[in-house]
XYZ file of C-alpha atoms in Angstrom:
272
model
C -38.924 -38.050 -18.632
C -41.932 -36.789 -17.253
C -42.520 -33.001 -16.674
C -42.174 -33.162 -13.185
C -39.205 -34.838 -13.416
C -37.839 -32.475 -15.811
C -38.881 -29.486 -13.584
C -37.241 -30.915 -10.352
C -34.030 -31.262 -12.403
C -34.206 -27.560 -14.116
C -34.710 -26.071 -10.869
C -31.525 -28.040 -9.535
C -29.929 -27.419 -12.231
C -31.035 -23.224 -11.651
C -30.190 -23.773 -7.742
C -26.537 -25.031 -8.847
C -25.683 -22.297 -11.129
C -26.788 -19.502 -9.121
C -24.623 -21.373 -6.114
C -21.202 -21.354 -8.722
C -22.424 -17.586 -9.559
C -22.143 -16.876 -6.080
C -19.105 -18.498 -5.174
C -17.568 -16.572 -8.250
C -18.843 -12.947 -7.293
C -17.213 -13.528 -3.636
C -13.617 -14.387 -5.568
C -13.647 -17.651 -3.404
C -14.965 -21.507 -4.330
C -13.612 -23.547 -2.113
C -14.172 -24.951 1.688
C -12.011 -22.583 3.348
C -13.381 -19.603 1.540
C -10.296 -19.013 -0.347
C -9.857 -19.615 -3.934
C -7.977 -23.155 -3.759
C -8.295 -25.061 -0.804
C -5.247 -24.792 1.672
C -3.973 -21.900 -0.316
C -3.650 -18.141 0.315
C -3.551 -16.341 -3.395
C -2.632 -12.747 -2.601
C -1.801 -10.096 -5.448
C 0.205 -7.476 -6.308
C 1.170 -5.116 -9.046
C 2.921 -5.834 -12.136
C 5.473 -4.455 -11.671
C 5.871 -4.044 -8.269
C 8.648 -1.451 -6.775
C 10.447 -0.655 -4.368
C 10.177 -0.716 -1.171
C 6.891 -2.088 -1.135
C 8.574 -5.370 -3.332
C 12.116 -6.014 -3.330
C 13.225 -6.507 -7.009
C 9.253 -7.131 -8.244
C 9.684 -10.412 -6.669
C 6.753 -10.682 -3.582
C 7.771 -14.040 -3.553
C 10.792 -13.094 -1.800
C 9.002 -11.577 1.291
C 11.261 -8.448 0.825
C 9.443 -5.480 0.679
C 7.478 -3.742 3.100
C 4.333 -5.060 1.388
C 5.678 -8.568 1.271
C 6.444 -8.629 4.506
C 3.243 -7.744 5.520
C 1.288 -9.674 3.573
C 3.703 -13.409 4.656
C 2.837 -12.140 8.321
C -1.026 -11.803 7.631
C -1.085 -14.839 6.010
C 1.068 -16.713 8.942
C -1.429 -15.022 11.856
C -4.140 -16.658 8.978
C -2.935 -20.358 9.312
C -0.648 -20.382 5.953
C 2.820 -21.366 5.814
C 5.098 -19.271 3.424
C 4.456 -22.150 0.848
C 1.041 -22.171 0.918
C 1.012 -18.185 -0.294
C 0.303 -17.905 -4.135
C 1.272 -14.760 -5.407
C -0.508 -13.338 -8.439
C -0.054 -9.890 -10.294
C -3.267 -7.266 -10.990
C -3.542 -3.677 -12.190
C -4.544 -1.458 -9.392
C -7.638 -0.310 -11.341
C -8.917 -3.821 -11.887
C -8.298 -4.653 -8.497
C -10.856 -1.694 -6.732
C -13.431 -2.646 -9.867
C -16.543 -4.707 -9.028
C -16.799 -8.293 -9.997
C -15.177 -11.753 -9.465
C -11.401 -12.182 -8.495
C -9.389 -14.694 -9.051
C -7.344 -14.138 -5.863
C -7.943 -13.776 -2.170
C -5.894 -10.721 -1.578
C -4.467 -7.368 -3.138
C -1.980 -5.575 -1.479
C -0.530 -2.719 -3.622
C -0.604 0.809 -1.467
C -4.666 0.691 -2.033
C -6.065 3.892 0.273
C -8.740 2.982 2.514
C -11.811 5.290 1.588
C -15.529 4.737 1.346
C -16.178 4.742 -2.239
C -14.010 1.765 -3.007
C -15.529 -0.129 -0.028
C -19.153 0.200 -2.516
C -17.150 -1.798 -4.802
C -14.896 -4.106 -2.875
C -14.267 -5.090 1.060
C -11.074 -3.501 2.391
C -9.428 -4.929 5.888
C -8.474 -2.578 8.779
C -4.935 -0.430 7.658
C -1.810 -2.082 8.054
C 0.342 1.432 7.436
C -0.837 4.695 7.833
C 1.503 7.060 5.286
C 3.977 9.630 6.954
C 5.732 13.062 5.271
C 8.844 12.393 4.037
C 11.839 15.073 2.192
C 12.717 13.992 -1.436
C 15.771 15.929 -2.489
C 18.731 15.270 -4.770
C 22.279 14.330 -3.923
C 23.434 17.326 -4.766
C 21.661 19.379 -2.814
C 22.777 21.244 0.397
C 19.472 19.251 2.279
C 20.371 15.817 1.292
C 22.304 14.979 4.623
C 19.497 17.244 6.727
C 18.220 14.523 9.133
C 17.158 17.088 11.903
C 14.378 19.191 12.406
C 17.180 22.022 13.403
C 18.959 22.016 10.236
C 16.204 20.665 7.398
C 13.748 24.100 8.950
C 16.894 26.117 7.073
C 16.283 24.843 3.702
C 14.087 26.267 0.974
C 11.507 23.548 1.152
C 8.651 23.042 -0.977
C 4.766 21.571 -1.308
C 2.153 20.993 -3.381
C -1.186 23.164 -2.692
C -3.864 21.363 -0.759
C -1.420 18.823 0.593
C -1.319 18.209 4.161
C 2.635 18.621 3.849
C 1.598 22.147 4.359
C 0.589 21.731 7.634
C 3.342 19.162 9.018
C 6.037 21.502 7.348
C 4.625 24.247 9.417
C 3.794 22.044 12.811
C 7.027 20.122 12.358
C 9.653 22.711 11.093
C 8.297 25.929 11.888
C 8.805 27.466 8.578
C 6.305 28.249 5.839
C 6.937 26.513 2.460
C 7.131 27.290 -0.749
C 3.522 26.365 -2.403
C 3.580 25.144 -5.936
C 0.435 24.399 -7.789
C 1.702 20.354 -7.970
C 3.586 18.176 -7.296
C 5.310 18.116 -10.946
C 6.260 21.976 -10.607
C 7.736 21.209 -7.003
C 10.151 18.983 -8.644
C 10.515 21.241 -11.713
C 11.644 23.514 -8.948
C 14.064 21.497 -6.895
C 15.416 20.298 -10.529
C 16.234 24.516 -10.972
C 17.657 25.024 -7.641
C 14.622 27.352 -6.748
C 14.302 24.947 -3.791
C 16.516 22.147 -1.838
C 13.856 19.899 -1.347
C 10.322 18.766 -1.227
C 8.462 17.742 1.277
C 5.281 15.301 0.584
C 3.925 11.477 1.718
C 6.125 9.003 1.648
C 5.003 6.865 -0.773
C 5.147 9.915 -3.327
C 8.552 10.362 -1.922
C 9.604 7.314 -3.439
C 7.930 7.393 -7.064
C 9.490 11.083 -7.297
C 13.749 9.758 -6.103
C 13.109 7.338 -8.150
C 11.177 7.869 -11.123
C 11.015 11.927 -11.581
C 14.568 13.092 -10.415
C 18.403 12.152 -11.575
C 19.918 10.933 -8.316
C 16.717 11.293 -6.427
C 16.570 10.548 -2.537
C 14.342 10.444 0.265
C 16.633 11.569 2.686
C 13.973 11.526 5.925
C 10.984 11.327 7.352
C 8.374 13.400 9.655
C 7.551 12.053 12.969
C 4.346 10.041 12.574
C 1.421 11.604 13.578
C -1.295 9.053 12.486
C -3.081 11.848 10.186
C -2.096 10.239 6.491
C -3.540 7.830 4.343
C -4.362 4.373 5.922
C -4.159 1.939 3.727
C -5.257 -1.540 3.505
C -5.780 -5.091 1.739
C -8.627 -5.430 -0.980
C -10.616 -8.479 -0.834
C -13.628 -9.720 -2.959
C -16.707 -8.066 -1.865
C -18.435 -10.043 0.775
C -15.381 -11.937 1.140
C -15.308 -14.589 4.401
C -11.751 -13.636 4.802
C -12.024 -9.700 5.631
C -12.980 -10.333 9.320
C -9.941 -13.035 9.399
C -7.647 -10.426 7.794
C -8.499 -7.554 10.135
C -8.091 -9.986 12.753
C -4.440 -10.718 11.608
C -3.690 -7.127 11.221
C -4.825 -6.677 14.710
C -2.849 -9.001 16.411
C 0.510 -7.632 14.452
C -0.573 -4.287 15.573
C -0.588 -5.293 18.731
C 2.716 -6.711 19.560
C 4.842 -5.072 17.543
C 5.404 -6.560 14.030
C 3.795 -3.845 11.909
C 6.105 -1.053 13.200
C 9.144 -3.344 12.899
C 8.558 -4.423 9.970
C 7.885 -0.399 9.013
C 11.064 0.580 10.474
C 12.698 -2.112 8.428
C 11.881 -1.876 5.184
C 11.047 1.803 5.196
C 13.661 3.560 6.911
C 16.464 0.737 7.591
C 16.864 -0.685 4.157
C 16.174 2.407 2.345
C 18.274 4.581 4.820
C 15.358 7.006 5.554
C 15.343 7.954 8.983
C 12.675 9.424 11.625
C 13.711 13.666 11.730
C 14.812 14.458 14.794
């Protein structure tokens, strides 16, 4: 082999590799950008809860989440059997590097120091307040304004539940230092219920309080957390994905699907 030969090949050879490299830091190898051809590979947590995944099965397309993510794919081109669901910590998922999936959907918060890291696609929920209380107590059936603004209600300091309790109810609440001593609080009876974002609402019914329930939620007022899908950075499917979300924005589907799996199915309705 003469050197010249040998030099055309190495620098093929170079010119290859650094092409695979690429592929692999954008999470996506084949001709449609995604990670196998003619398939969408989204992922989620492991496990994934309620009401964001029915039963920690996104396969399902219960779930708020699921939901979401079987109409983004749909306005994308993919059937529902062309979606390939995989599972990811959240940390991992928001970390630099190659993916080996398309998609993360798992309550990530749109902000502008995980967008250094990773892409993120326009916001496909932005959080309301919601009132996390126990069956027992006297606020558990408050589902209006009127009668909720007459219960001992409390916050964590430097949340914006501050502000909504006072904007929304009228009443100043009681401020606890977090959220742990609000529900050490409504566990004593020093409170009837808390008032925080709604997808706090849920970890504290169900994972902080005996016969926990988020029995409503504030009006939204588009001032919570936005969040969004994480993609590979320099992914070719952001652009596609915001364009999805768009287009569900627009006629309708987001909020439906909102009002369904947030406050239908987990009987959590708007305070009026």
């Amino acid at each position: 082999m003469t050197r010249s030969l040998r030099f055309t090949l190495a620098v093929a050879t170079a010119a290859a590799a650094a092409l695979a490299l690429a592929a692999c830091s954008s999470g996506s190898s084949s001709a449609s950008g995604t990670i196998t051809d003619g398939k969408l590979t989204i992922a989620t947590g492991q496990p994934a809860y309620s009401p964001w995944v029915s039963d920690n099965k996104p396969e399902s397309g219960k779930g708020f989440e699921s939901a979401v993510a079987y109409a983004v794919a749909k306005e994308m081109g993919y059937a529902k059997s062309d979606v390939v669901w995989k599972r990811s910590t959240f940390d991992s998922a928001i970390a630099p590097g190659p993916k080996d999936w398309d998609l993360n959907i798992q309550q990530f918060s749109i902000d502008a120091k995980r967008k250094k890291a990773v892409d993120m696609s326009s916001p496909y929920y932005t959080t309301t307040q919601a009132v996390v209380t126990t069956s027992k107590s006297k606020a558990a059936h408050d589902t209006t304004i009127a009668t909720l603004k007459q219960d001992a209600i409390g916050v964590a300091t430097g949340s914006t539940s501050i502000t909504s309790v006072k904007d929304v109810l009228g009443v100043t609440p009681q401020v606890f230092n977090s959220n742990d001593d609000a529900v050490l609080a409504l566990k004593s009876g020093q409170i009837d219920a808390i008032v925080t974002d709604l997808p706090t609402a849920f970890y504290m019914a169900g994972a902080q309080l005996d016969n926990g329930t988020v029995s409503a939620q504030f009006p939204a007022d588009g001032k919570g957390d936005q969040f969004g899908f994480v993609l590979p950075k320099g992914s070719g499917l952001t652009s596609k994905v915001d364009k999805a979300i768009a287009k569900l924005d627009s006629d309708g589907t987001l909020k439906s699907l909102q009002t369904k799996w947030l406050s239908s199915e987990t009987n959590t309705p708007v305070l009026k």
